[in-house]
Coordinates of N, CA and C and ligand atoms in Angstrom, one line a residue:
X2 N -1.3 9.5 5.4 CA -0.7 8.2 5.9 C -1.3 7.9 7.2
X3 N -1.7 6.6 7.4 CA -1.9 6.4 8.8 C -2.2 4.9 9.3
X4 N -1.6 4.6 10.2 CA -1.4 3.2 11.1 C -1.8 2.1 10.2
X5 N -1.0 1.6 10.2 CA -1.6 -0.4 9.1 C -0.9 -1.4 10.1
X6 N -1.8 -2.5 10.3 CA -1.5 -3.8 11.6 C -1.1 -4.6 10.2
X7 N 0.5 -5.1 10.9 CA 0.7 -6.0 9.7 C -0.2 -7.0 10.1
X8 N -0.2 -7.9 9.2 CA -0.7 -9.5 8.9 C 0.3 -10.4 9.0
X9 N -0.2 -11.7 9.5 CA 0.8 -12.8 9.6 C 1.9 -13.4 8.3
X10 N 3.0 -13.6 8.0 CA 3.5 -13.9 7.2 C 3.2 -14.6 6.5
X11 N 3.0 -14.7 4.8 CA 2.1 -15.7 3.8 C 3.1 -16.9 4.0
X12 N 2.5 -17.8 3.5 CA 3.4 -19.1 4.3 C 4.7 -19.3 2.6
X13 N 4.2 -18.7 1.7 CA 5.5 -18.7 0.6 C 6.8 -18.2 1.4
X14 N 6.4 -17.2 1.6 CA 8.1 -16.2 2.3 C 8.3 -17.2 3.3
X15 N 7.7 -17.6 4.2 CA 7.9 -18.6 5.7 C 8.9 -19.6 5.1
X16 N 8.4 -20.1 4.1 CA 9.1 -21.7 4.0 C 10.3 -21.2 2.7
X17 N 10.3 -20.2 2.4 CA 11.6 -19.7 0.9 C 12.7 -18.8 1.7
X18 N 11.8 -18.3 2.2 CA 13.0 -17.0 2.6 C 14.1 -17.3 2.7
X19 N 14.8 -17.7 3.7 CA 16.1 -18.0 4.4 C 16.7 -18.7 3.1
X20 N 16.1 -20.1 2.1 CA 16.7 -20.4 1.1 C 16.8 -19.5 -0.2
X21 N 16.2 -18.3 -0.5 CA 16.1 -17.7 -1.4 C 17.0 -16.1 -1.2
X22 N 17.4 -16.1 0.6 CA 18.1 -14.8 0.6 C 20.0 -15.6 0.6
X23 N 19.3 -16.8 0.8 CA 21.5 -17.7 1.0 C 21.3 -17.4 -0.8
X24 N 20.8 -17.8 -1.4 CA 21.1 -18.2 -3.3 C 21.7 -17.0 -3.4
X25 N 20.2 -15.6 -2.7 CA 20.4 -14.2 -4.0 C 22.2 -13.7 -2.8
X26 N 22.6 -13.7 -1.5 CA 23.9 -13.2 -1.2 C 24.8 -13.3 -1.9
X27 N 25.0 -15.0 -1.9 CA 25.8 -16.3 -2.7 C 26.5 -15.5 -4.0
X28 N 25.0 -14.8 -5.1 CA 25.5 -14.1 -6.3 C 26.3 -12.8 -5.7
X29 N 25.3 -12.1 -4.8 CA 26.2 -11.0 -5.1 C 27.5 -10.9 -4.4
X30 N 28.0 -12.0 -3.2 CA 29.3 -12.0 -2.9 C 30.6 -12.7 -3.8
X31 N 29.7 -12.7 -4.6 CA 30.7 -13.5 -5.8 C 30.4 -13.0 -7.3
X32 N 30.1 -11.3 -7.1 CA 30.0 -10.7 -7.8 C 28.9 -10.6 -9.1
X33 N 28.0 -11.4 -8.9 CA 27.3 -12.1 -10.3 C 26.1 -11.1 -10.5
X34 N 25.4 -11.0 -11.3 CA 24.2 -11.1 -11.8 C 23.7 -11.6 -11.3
X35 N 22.7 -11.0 -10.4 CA 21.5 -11.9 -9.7 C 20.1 -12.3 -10.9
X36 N 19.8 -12.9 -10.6 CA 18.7 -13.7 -12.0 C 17.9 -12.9 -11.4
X37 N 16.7 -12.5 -12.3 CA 15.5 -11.4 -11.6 C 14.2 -12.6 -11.4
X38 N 14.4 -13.9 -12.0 CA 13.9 -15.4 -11.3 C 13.6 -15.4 -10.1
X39 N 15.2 -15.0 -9.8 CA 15.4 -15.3 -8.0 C 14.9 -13.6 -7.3
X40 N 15.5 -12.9 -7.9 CA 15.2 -11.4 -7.0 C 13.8 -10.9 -7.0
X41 N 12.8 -11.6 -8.1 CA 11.7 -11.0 -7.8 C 10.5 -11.5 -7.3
X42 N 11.4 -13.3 -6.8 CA 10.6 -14.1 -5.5 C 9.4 -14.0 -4.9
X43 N 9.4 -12.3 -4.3 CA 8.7 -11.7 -3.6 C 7.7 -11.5 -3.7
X44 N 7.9 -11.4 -5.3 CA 6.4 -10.7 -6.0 C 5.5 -12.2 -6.6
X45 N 4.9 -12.4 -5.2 CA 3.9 -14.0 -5.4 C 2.6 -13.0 -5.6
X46 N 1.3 -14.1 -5.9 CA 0.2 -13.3 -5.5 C 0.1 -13.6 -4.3
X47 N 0.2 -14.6 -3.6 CA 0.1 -14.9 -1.7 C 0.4 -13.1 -1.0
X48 N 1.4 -12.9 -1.4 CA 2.6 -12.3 -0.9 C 1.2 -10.5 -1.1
X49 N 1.2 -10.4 -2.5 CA 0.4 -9.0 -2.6 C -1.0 -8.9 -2.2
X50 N -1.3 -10.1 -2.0 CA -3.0 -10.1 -1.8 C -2.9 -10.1 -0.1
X51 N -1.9 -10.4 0.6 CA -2.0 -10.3 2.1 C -1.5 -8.6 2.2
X52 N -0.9 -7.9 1.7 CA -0.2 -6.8 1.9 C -1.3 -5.5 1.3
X53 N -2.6 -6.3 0.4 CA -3.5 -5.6 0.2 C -4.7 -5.6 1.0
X54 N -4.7 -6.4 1.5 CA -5.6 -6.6 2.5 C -4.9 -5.8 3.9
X55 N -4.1 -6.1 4.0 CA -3.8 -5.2 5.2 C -3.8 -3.8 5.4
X56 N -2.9 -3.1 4.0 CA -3.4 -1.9 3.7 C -4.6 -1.4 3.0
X57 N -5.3 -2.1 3.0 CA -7.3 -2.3 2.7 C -6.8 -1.4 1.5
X58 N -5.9 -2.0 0.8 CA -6.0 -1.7 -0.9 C -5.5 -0.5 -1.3
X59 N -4.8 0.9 -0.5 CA -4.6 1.6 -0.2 C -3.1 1.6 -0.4
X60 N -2.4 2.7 -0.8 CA -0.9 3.1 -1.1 C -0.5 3.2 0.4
X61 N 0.6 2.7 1.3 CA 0.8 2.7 2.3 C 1.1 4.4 2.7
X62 N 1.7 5.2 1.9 CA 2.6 6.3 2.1 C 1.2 7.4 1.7
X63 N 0.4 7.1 0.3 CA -0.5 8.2 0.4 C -1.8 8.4 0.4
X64 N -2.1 6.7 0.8 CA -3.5 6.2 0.9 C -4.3 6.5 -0.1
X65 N -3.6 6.2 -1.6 CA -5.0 6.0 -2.9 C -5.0 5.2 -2.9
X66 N -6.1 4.6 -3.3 CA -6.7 3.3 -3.6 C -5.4 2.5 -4.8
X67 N -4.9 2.3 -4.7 CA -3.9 1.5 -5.4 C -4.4 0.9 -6.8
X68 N -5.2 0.0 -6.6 CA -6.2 -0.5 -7.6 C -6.9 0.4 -8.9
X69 N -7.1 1.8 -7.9 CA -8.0 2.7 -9.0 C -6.7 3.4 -9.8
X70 N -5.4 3.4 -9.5 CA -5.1 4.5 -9.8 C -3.7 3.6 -10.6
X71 N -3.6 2.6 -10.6 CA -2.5 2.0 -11.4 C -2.2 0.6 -10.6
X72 N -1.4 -0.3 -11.9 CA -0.8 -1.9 -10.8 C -0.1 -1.4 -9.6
X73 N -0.1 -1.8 -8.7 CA 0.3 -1.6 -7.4 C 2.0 -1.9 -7.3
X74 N 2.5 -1.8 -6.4 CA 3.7 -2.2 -6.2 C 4.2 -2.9 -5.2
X75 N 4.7 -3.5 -5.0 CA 5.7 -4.3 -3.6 C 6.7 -3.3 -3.5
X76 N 6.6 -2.6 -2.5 CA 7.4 -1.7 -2.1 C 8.2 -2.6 -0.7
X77 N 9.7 -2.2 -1.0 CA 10.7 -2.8 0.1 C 10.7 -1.3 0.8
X78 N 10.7 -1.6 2.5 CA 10.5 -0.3 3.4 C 12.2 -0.1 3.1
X79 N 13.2 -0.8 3.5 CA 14.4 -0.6 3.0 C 14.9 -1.3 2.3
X80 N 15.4 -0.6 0.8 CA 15.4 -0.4 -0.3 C 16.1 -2.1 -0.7
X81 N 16.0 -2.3 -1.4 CA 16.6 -4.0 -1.8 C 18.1 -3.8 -2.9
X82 N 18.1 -3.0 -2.9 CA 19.4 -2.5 -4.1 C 20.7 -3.2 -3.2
X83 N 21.6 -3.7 -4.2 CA 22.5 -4.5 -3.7 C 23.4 -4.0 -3.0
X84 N 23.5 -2.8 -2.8 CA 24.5 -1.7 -2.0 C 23.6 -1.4 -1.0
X85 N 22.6 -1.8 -0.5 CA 21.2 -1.7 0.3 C 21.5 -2.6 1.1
X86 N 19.8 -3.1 1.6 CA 19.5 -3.6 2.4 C 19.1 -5.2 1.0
X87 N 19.9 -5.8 0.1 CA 19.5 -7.3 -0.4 C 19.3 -8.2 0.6
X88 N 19.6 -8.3 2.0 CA 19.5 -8.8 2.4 C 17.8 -9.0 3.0
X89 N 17.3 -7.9 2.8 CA 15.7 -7.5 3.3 C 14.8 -8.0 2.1
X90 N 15.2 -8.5 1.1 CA 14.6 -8.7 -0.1 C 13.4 -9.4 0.2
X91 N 13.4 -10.7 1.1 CA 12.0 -11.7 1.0 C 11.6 -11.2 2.7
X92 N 12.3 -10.4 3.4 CA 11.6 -10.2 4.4 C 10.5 -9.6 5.1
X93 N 9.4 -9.9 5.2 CA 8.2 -9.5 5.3 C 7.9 -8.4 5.9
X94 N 8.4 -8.2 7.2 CA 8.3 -7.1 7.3 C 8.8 -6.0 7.1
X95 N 9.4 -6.1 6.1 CA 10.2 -4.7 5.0 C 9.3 -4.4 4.0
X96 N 8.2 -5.2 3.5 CA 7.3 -5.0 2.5 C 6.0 -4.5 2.7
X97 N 5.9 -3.9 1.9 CA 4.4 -2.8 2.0 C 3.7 -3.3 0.4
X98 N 2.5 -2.0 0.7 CA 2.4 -1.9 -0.8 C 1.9 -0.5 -0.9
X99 N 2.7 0.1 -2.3 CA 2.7 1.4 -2.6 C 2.3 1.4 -3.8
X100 N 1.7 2.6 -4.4 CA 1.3 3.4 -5.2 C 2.8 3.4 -6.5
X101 N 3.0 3.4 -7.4 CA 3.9 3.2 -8.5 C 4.6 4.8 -7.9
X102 N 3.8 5.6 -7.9 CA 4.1 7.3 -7.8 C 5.0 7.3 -6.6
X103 N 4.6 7.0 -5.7 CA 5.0 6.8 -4.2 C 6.2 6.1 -4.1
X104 N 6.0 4.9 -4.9 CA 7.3 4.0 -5.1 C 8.7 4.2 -5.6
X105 N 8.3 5.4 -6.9 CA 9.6 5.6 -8.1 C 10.1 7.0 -7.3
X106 N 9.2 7.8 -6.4 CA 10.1 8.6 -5.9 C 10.1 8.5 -4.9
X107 N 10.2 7.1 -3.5 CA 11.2 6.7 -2.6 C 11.9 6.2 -3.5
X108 N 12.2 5.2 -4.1 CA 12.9 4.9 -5.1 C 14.1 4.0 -4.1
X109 N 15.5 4.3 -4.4 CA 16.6 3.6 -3.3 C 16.9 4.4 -2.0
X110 N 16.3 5.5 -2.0 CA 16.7 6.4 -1.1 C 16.5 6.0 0.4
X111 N 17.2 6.3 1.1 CA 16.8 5.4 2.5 C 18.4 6.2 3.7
X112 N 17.5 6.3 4.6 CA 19.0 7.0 5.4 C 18.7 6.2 6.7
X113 N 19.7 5.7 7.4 CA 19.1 4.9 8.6 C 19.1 5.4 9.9
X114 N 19.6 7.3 9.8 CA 19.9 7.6 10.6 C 18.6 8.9 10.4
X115 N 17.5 9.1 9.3 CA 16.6 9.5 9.3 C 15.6 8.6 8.5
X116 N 15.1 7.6 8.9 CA 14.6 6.5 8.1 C 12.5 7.4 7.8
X117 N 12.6 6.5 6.5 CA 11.2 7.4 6.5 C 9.5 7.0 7.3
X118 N 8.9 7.6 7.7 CA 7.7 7.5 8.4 C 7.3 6.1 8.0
X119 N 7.3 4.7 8.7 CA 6.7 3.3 8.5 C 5.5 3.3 9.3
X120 N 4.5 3.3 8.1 CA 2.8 3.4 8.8 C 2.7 1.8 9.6
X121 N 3.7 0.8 9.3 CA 3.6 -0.5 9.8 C 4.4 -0.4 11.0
X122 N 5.0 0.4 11.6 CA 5.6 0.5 13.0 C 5.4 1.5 13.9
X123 N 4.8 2.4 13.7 CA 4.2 3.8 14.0 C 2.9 4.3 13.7
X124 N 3.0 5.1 14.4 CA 1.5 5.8 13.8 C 2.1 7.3 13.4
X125 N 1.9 7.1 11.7 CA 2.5 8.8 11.2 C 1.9 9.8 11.5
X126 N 0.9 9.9 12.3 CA 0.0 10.9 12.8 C 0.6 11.5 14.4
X127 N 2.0 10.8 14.6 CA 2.9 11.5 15.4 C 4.0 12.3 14.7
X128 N 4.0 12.1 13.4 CA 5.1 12.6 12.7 C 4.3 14.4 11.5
X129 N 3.5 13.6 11.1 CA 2.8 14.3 10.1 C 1.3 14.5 10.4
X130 N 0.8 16.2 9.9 CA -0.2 16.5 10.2 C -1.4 17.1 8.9
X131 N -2.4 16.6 8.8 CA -2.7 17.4 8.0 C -3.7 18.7 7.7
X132 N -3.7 19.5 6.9 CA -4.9 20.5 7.0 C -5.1 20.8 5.7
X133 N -6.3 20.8 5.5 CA -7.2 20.4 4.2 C -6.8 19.6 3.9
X134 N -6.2 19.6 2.4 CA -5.5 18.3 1.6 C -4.1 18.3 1.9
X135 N -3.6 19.1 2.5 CA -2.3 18.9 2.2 C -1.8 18.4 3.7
X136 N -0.7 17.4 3.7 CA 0.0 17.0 4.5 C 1.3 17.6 5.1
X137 N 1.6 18.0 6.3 CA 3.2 18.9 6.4 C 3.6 18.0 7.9
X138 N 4.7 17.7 8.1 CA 5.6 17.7 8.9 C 5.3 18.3 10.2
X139 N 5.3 17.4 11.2 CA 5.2 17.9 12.7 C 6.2 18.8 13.1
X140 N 6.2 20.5 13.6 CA 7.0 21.0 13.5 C 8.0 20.6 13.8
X141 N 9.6 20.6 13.4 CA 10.5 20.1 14.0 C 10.9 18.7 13.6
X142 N 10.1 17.8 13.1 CA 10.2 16.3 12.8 C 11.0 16.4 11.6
X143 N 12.3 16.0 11.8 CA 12.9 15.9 10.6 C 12.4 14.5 9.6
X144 N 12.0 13.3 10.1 CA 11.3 12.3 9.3 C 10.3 12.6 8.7
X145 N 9.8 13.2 9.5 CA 8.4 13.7 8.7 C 8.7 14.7 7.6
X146 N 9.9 15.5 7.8 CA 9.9 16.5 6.8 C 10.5 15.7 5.8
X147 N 11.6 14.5 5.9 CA 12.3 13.6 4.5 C 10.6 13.3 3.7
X148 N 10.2 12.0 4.8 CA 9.1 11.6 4.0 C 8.2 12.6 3.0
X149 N 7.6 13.6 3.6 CA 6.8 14.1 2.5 C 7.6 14.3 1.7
X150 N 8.6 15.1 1.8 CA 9.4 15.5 0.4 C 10.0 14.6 0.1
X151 N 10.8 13.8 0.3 CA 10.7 12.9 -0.8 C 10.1 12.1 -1.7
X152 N 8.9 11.6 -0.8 CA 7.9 10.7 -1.7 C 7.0 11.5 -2.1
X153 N 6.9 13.1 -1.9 CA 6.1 14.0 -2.8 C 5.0 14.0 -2.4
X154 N 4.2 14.1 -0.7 CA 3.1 13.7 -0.1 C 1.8 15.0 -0.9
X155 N 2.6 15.9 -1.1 CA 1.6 16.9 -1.7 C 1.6 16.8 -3.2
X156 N 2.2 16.4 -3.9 CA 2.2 16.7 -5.3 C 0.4 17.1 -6.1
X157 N 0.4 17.2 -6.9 CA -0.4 18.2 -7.6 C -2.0 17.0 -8.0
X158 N -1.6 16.1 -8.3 CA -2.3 14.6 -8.5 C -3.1 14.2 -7.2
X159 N -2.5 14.1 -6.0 CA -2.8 14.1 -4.4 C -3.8 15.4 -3.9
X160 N -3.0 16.7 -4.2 CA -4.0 17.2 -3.7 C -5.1 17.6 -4.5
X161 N -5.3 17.3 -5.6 CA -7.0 17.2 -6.8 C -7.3 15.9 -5.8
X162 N -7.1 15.0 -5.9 CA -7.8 13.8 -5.1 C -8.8 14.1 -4.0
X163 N -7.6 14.5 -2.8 CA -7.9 14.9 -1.6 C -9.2 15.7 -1.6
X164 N -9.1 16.9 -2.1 CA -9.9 17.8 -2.2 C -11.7 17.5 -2.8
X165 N -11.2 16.4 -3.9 CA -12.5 16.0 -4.4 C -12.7 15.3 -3.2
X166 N -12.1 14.6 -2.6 CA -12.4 13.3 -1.7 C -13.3 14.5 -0.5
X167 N -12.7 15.3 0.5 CA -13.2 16.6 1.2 C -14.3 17.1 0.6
X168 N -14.5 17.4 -0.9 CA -15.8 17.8 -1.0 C -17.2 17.1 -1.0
X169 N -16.8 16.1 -1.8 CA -17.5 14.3 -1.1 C -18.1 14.5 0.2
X170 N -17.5 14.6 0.8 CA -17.9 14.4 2.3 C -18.5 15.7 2.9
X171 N -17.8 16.7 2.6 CA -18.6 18.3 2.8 C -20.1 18.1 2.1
X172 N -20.0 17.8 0.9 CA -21.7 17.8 0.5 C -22.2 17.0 1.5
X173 N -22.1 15.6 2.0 CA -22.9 15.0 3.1 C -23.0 15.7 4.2
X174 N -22.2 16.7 4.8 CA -22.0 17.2 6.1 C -23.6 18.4 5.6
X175 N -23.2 18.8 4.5 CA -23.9 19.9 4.2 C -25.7 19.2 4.4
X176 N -25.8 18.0 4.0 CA -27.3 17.6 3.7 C -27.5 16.9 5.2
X177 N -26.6 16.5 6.0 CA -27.0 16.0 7.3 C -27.2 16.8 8.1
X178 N -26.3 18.4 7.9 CA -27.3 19.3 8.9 C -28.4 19.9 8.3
X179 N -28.4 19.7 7.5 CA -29.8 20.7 6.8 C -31.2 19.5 7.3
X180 N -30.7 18.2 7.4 CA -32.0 17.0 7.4 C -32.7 17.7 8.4
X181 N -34.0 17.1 8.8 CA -34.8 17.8 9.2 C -35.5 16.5 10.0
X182 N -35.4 15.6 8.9 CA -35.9 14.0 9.7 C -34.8 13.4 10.7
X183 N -35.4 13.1 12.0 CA -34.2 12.6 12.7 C -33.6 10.9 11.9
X184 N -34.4 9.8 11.4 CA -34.0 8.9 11.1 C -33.7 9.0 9.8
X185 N -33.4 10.0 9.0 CA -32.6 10.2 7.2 C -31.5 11.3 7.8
X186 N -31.4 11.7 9.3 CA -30.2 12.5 9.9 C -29.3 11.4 10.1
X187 N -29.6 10.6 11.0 CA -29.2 9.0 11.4 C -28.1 8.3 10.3
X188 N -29.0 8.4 9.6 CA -28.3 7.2 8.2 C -27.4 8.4 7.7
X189 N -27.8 9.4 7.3 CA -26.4 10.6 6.5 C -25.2 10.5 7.6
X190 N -25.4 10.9 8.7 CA -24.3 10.7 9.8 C -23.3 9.7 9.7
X191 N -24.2 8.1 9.8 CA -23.4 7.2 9.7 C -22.7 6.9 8.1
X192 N -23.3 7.4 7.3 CA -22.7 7.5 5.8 C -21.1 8.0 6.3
X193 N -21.6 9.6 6.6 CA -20.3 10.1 6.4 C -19.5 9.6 7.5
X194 N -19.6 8.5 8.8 CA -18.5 8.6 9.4 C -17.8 7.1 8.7
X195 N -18.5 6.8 8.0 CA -17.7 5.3 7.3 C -17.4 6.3 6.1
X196 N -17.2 6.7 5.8 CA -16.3 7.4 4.6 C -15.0 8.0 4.9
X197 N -15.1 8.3 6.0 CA -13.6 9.1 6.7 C -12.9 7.8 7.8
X198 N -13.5 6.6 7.4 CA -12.5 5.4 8.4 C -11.2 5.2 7.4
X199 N -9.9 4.6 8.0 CA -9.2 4.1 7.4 C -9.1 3.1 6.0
X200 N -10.1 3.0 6.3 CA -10.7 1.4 4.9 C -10.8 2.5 3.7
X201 N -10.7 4.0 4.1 CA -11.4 4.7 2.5 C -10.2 5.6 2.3
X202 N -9.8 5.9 1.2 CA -8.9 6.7 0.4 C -8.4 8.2 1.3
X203 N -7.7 8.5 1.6 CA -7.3 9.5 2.0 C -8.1 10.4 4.0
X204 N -7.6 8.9 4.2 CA -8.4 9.4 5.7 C -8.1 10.4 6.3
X205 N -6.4 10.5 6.3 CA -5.7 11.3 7.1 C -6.3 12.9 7.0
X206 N -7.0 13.2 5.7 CA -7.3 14.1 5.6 C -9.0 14.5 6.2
X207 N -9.4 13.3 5.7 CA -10.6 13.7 5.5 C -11.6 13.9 7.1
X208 N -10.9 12.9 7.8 CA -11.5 12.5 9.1 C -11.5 13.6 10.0
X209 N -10.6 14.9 9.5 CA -10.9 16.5 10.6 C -12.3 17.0 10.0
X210 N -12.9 16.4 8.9 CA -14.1 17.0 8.5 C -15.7 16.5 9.9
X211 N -15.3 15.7 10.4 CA -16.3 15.4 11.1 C -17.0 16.1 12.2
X212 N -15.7 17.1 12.8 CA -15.7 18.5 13.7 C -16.9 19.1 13.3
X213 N -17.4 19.0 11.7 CA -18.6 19.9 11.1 C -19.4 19.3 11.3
X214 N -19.4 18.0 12.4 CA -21.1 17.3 11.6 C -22.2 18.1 13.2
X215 N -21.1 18.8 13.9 CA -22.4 19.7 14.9 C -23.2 18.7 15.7
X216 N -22.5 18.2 16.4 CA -22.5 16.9 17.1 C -21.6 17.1 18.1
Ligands
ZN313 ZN1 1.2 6.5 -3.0

């Protein structure tokens, strides 16, 4: 996980919100069936194409490429369930975008008195640390200890990823110190440090690999 700068509000939510969160209350204070017409408002393309771009395409919580790995999700940071936060339904900055995997196990869960690691308010790299592929908890951080476990930061899928993703980058580390030419040392260098930026799949992990480039 690590730091995402929201983006300015898509101008659908700007001009609907406020009328689309009075409609969906309206039902549930009067007990109704909310229409999934109305509840799933959210889900414009304006709305996903801004939230992908900001997370550069990327699962907010475990940084796969979202795209490669299944339809993405509109993830609410607190949960939209009508015993929740429905009130947060069209609010923009409650929305991310996550990984389906990521998504079905945060699921409704949500504690406000240990809320989980928000890469759009924080930087999780005060909460959570990682070494090789796997991700653990700043000692002591009880957030950090919900987040991974709940949303499953290591599961078995994650760390095959990681690891391919680490060795990726280990083979370049391997051929840039071996180069011998300073200007095909140059270009391998800069390969590998645009591979380990935020813009690429699983940074949090990958970016302690650079310690090796003997530099
Ligand atoms: Zn994910």
């Amino acid at each position: 996980m690590v730091k995402i700068d929201k983006k300015p509000e898509p101008i659908v939510l700007a001009n609907n919100k406020n009328h689309w969160t009075t409609l969906l209350m309206g039902h549930i204070a009067r007990g109704e069936v909310v229409p999934s017409s109305l509840s799933s408002n959210y889900n414009q393309t304006e709305v996903k194409s801004i939230l992908k771009e900001e997370s550069r395409g990327k699962c907010m919580y475990c940084e796969s490429n979202v795209s490669h790995v299944a339809y993405e999700h509109i993830e609410h940071i607190k949960p939209k369930a009508k015993d929740k936060y429905p009130d947060l339904t069209f609010e923009w900055n409650n929305l991310g975008l996550a990984c389906p995997k990521c998504n079905i196990n945060k699921s409704d869960n949500y504690d406000d008195n240990l809320p989980f690691i928000n890469p759009y308010s924080e930087d999780p790299e005060l909460s959570l640390f990682s070494l090789g592929p796997w991700i653990y908890p700043m000692p002591g951080n009880d957030r950090g200890f919900i987040t991974e476990q709940t949303i499953q930061l290591n599961r078995v899928d994650l760390i095959e990823k990681r690891l391919e993703r680490i060795n990726e980058i280990r083979r370049l580390i391997e051929l840039y110190v071996r180069q011998k030419n300073d200007l095909l040392k140059n270009i391998l260098k800069d390969e590998i440090i645009k591979e380990v930026q935020p813009n690429k799949p699983y940074s949090m992990c990958t970016k302690q690999l650079l310690s090796l480039l003997q530099i």
